[in-house]
Short mmCIF file of N, CA and C in Angstrom, two decimals:
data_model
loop_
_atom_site.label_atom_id
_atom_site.label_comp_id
_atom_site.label_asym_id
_atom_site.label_seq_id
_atom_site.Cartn_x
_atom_site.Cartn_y
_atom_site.Cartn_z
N UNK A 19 2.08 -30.37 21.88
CA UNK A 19 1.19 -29.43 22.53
C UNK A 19 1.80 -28.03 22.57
N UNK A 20 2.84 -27.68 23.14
CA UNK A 20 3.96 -26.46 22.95
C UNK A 20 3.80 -25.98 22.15
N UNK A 21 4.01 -26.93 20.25
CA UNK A 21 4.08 -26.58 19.37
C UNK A 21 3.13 -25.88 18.87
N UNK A 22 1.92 -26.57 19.28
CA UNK A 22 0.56 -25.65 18.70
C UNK A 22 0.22 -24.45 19.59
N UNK A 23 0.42 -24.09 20.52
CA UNK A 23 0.41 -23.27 21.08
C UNK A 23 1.19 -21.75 20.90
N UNK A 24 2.59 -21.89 20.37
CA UNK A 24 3.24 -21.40 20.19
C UNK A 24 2.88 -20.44 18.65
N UNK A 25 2.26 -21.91 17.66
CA UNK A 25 1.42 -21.85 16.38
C UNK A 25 0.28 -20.66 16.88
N UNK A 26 -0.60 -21.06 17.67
CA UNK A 26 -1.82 -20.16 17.80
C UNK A 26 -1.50 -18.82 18.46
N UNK A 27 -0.38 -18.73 19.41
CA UNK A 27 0.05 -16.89 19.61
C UNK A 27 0.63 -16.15 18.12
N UNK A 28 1.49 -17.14 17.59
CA UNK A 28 1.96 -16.72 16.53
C UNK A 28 1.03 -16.35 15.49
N UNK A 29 -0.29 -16.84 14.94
CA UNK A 29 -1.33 -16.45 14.20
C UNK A 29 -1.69 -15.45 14.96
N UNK A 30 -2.05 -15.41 16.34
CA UNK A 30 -3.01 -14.50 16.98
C UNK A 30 -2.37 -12.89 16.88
N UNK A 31 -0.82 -13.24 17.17
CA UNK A 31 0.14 -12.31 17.03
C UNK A 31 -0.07 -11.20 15.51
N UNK A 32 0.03 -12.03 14.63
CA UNK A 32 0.17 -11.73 13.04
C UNK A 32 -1.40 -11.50 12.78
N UNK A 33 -2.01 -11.59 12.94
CA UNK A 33 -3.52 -10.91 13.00
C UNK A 33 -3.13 -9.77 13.37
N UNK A 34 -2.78 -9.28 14.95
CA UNK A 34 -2.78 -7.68 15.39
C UNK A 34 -1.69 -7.29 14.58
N UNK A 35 -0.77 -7.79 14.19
CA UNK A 35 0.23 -6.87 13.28
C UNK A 35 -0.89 -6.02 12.13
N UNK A 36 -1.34 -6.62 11.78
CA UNK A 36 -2.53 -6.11 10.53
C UNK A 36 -3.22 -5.36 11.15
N UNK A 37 -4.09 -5.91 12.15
CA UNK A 37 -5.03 -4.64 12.96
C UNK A 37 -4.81 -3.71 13.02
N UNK A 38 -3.74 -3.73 13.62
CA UNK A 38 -2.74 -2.36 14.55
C UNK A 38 -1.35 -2.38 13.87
N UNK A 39 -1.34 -1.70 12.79
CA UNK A 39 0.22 -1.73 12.33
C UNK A 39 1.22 -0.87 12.92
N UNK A 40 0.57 0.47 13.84
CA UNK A 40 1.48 1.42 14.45
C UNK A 40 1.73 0.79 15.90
N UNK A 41 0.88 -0.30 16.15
CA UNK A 41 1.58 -0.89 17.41
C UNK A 41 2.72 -1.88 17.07
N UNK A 42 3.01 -2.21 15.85
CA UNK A 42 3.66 -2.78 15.72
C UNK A 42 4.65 -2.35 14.45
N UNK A 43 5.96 -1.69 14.46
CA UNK A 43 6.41 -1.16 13.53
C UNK A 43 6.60 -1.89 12.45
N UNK A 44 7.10 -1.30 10.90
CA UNK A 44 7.41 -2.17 10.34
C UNK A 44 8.85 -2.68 10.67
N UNK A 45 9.39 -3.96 10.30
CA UNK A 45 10.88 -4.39 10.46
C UNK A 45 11.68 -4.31 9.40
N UNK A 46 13.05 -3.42 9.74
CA UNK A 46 13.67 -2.93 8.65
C UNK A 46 15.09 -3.45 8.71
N UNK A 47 15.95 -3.88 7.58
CA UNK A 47 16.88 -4.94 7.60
C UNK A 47 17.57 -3.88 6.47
N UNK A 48 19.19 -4.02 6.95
CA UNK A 48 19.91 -3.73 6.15
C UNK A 48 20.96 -5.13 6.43
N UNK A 49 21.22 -5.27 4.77
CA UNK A 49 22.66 -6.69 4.60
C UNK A 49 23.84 -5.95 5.12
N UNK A 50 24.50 -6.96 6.14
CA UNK A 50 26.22 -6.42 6.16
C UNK A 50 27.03 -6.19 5.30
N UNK A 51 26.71 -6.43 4.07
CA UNK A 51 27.46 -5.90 3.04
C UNK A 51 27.26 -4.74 2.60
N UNK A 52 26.41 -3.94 2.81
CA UNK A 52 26.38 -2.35 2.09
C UNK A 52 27.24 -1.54 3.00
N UNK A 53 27.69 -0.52 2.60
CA UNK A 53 28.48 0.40 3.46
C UNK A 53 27.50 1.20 4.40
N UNK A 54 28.34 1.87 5.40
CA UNK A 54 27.29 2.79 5.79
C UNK A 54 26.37 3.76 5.16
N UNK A 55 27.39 4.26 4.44
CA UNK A 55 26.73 5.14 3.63
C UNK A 55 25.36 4.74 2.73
N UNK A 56 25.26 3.86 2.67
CA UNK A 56 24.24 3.33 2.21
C UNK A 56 22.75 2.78 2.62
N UNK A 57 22.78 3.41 3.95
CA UNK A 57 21.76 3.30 4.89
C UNK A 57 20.80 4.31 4.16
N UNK A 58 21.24 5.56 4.01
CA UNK A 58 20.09 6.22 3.17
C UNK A 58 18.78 5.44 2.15
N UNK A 59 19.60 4.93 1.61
CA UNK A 59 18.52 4.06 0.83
C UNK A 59 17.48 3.16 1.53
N UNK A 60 18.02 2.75 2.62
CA UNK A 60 16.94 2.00 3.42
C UNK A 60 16.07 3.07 3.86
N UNK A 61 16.23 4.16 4.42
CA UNK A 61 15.15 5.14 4.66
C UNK A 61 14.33 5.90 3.54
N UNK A 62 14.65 5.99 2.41
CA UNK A 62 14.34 6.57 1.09
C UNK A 62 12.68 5.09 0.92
N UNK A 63 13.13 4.35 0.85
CA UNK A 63 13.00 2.88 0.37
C UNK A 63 11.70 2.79 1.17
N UNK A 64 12.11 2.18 2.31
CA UNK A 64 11.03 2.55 3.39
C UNK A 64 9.74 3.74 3.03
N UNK A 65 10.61 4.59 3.38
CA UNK A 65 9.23 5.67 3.07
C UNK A 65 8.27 5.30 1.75
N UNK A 66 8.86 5.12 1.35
CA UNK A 66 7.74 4.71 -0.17
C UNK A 66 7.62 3.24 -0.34
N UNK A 67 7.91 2.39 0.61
CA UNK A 67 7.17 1.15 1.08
C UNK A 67 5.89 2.03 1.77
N UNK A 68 6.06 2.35 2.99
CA UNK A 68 4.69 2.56 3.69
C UNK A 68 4.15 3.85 2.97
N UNK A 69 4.63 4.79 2.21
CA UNK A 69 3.52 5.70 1.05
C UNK A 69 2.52 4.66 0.33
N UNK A 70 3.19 4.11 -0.47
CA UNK A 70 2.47 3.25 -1.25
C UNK A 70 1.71 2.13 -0.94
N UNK A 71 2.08 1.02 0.29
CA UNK A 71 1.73 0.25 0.84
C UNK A 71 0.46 0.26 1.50
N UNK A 72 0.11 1.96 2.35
CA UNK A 72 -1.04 2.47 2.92
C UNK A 72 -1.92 2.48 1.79
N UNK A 73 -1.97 3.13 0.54
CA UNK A 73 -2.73 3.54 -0.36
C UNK A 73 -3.22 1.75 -0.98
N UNK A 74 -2.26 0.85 -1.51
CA UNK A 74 -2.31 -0.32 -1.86
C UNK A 74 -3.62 -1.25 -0.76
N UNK A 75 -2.95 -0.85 0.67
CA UNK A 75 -3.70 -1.87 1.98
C UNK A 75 -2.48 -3.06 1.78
N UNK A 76 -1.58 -3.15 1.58
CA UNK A 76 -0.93 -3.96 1.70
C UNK A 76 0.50 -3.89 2.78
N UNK A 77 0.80 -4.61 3.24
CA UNK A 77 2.23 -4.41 4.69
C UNK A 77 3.55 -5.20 4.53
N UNK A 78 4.01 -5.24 4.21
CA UNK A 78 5.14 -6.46 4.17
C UNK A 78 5.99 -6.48 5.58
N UNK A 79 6.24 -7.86 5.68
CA UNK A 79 6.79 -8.04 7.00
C UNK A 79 8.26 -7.41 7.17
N UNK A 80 8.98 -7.32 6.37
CA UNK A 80 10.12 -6.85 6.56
C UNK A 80 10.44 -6.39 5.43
N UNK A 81 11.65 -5.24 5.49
CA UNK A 81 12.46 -4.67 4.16
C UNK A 81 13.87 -4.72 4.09
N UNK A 82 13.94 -5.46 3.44
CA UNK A 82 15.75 -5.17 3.21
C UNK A 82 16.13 -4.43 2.40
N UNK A 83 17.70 -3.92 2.57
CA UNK A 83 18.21 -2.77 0.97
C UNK A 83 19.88 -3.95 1.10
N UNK A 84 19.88 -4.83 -0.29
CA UNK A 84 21.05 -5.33 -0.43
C UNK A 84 21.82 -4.81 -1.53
N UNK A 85 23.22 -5.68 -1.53
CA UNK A 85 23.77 -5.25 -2.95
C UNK A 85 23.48 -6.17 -3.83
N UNK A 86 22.80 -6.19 -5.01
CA UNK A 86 22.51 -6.88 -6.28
C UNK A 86 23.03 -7.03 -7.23
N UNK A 87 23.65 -7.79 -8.10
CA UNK A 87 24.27 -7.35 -9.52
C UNK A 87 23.07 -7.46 -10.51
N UNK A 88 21.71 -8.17 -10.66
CA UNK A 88 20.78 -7.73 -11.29
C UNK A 88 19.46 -7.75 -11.18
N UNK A 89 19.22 -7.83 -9.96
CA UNK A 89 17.98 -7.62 -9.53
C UNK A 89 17.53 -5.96 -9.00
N UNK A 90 16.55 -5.53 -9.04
CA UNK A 90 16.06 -4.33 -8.40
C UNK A 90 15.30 -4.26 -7.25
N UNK A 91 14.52 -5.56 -7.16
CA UNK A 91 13.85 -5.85 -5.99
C UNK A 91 12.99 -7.45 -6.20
N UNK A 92 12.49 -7.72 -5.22
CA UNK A 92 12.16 -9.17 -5.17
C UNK A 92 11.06 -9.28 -3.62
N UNK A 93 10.30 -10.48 -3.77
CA UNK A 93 9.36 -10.86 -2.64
C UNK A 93 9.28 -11.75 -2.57
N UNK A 94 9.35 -12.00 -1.11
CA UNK A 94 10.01 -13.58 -0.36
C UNK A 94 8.05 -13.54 -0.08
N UNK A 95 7.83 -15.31 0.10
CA UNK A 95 6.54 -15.70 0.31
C UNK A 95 6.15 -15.60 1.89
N UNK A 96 7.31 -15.12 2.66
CA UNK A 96 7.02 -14.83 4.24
C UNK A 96 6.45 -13.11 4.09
N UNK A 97 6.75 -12.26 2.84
CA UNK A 97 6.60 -10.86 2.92
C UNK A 97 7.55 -10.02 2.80
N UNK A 98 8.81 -10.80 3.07
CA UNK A 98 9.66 -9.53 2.93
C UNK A 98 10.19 -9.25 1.41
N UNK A 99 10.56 -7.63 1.34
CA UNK A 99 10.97 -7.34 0.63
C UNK A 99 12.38 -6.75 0.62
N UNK A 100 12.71 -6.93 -0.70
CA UNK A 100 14.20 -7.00 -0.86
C UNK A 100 14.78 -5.60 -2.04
N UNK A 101 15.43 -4.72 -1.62
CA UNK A 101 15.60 -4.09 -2.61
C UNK A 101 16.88 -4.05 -3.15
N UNK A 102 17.38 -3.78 -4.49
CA UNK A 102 18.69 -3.27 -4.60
C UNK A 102 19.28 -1.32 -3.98
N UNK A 103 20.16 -1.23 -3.63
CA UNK A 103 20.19 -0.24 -2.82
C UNK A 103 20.83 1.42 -3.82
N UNK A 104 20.95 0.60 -5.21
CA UNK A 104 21.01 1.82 -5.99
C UNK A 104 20.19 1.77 -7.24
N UNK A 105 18.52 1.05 -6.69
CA UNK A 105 17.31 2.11 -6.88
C UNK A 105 17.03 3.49 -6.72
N UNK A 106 17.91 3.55 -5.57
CA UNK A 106 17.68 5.07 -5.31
C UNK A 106 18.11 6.10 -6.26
N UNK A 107 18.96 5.72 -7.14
CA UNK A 107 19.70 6.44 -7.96
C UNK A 107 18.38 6.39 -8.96
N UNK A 108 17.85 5.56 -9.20
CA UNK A 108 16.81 5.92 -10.75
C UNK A 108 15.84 7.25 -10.15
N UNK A 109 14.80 7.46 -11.35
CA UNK A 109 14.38 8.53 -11.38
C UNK A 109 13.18 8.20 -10.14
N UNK A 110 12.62 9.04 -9.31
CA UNK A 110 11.64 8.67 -8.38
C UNK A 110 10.65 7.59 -8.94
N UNK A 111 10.15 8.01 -9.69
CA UNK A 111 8.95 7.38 -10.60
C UNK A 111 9.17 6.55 -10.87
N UNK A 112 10.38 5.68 -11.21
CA UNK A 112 10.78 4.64 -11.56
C UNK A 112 11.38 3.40 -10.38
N UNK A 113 11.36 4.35 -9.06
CA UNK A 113 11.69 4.10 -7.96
C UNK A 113 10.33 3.20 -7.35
N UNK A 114 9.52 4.43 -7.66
CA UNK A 114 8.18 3.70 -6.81
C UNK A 114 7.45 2.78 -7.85
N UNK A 115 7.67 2.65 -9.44
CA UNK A 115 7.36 1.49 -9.92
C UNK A 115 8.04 0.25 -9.10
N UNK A 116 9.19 0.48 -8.77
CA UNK A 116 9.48 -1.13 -8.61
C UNK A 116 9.24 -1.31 -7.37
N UNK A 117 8.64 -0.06 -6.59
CA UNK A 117 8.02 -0.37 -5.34
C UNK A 117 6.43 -1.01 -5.09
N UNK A 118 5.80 -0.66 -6.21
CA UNK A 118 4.46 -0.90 -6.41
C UNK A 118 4.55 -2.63 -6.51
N UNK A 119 5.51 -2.54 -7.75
CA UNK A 119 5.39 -3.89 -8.45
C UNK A 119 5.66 -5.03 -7.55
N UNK A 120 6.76 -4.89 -5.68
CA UNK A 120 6.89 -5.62 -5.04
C UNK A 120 5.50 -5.79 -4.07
N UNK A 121 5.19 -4.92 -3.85
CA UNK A 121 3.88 -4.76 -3.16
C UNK A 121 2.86 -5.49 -3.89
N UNK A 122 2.97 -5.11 -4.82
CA UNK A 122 1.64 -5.62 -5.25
C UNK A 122 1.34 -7.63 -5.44
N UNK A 123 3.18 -7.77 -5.31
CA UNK A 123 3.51 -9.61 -5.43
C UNK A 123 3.11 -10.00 -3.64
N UNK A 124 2.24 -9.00 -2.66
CA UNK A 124 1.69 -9.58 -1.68
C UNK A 124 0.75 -9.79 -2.03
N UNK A 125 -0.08 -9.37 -2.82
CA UNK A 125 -1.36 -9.74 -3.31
C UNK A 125 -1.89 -11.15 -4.39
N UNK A 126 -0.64 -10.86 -4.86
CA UNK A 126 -0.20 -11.80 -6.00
C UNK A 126 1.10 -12.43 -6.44
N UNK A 127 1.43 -13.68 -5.82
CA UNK A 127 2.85 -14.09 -6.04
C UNK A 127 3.30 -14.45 -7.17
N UNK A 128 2.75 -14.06 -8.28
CA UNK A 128 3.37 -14.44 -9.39
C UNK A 128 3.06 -12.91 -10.20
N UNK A 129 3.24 -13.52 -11.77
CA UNK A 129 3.22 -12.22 -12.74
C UNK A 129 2.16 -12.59 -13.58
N UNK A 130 0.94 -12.80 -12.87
CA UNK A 130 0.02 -13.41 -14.11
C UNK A 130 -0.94 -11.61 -14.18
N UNK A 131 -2.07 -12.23 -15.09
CA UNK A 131 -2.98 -10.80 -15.54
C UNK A 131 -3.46 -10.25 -14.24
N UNK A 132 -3.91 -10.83 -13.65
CA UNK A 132 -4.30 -10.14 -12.12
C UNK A 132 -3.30 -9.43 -11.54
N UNK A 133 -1.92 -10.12 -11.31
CA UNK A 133 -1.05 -9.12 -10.78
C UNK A 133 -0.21 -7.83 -11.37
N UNK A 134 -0.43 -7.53 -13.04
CA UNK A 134 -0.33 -6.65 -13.42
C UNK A 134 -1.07 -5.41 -13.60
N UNK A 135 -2.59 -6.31 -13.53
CA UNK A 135 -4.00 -5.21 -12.87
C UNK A 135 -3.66 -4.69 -11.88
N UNK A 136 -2.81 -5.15 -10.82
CA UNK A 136 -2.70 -4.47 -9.54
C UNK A 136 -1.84 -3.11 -9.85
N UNK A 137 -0.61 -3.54 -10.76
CA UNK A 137 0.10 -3.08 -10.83
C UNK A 137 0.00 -1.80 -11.38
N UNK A 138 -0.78 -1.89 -13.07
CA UNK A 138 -1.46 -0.92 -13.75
C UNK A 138 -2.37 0.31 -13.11
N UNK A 139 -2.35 -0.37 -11.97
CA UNK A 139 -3.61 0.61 -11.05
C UNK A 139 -3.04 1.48 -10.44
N UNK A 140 -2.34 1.35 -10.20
CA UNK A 140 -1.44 1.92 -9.29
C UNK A 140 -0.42 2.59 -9.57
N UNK A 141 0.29 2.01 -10.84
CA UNK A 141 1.24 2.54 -11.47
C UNK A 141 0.87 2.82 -13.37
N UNK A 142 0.42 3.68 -14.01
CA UNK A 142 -0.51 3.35 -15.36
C UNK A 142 0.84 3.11 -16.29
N UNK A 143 2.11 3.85 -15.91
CA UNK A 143 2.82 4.27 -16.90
C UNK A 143 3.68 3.02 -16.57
N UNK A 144 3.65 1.96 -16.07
CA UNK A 144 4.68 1.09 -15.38
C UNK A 144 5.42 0.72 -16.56
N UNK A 145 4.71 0.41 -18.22
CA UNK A 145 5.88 -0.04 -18.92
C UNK A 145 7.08 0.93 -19.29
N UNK A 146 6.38 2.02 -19.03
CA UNK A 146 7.74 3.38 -19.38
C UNK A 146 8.52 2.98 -18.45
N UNK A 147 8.36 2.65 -17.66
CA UNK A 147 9.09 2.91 -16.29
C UNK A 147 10.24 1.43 -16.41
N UNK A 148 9.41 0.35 -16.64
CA UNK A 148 10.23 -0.91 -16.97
C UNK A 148 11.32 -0.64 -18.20
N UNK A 149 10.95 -0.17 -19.16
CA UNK A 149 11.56 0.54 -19.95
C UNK A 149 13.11 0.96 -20.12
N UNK A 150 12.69 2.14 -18.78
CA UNK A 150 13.92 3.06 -18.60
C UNK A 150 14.47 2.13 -17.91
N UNK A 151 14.01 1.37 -16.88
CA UNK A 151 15.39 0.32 -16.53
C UNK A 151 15.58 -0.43 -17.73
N UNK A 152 15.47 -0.99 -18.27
CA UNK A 152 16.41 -2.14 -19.79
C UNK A 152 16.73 -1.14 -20.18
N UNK A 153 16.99 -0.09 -20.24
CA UNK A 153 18.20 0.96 -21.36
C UNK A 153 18.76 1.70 -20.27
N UNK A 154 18.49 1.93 -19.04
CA UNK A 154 19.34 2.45 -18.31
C UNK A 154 19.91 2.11 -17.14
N UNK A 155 19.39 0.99 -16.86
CA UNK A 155 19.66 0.72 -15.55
C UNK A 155 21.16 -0.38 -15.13
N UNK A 156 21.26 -0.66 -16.19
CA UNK A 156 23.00 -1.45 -16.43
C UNK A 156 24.47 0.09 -16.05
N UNK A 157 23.69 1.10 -16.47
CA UNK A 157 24.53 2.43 -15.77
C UNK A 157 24.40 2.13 -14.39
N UNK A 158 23.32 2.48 -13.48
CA UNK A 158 23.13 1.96 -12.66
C UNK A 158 24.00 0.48 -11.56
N UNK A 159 23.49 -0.09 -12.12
CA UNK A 159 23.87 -1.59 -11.44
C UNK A 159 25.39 -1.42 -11.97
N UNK A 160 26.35 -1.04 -12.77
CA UNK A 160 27.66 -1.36 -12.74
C UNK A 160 28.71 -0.30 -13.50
N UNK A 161 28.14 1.35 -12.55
CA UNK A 161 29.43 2.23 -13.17
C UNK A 161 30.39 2.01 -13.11
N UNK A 162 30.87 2.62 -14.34
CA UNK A 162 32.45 2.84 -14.80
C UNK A 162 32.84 3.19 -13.28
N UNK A 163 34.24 3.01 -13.16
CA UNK A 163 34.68 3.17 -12.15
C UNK A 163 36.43 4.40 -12.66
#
């Protein structure tokens, strides 16, 4: 009995998150592994989660900025999103492709034709953009030191 109860605030809850998204902020996660300095990216990141997200209609429950060795970003089936934290370094445009492209896996959890319609819509030039990461983004993910 508890259990369902707990179940039905929790739906009732996650309904007004949607209603009312400024009553309820978004939740923002940084991994203990990035340095401080690397908090920037979570605010960079962010902002063009909720730029794009408003325009999309789409919210994700949470954002993280981790360290990756080859991912750029990713979407968990609870909503959250996951970024690598030197996205920030690519070119904007290429920034908010892979912002679109996580957003848009709330709509669509996979990579079929529908979820690249989303994607295309939103983003027209997205294969340029996929692009410049496979030839540049290994600079990126693992400078010379």
């Amino acid at each position: 009995m508890t259990s369902t109860l707990i179940a039905e605030v929790q739906d009732f809850l996650s309904g007004l998150k949607h209603e009312f998204p400024k009553i309820f902020p978004l939740r923002r996660s940084i991994a203990l592994d990035i340095p401080p300095q690397k908090e920037k990216a979570l605010e960079v990141l962010s902002a063009r989660v909720a730029h794009w997200g408003a325009l999309m209609g789409v919210r994700p429950q949470m954002i993280r900025v981790k360290v990756q060795i080859s991912l750029w970003g990713s979407c968990s089936r609870q909503g959250t999103l996951n970024f690598n934290w030197r996205l920030v370094l690519a070119p904007p445009a290429v920034l908010d492709y892979v912002v679109i492209h996580e957003l848009a896996h709330l709509m669509e959890m996979n990579h079929s034709k529908r979820f690249w319609g989303h994607v295309t819509a939103w983003c027209p030039d997205h294969k340029a953009h996929r692009r410049w990461l496979r030839e540049n983004g290994r600079a990126i993910l693992r400078p010379r030191r």
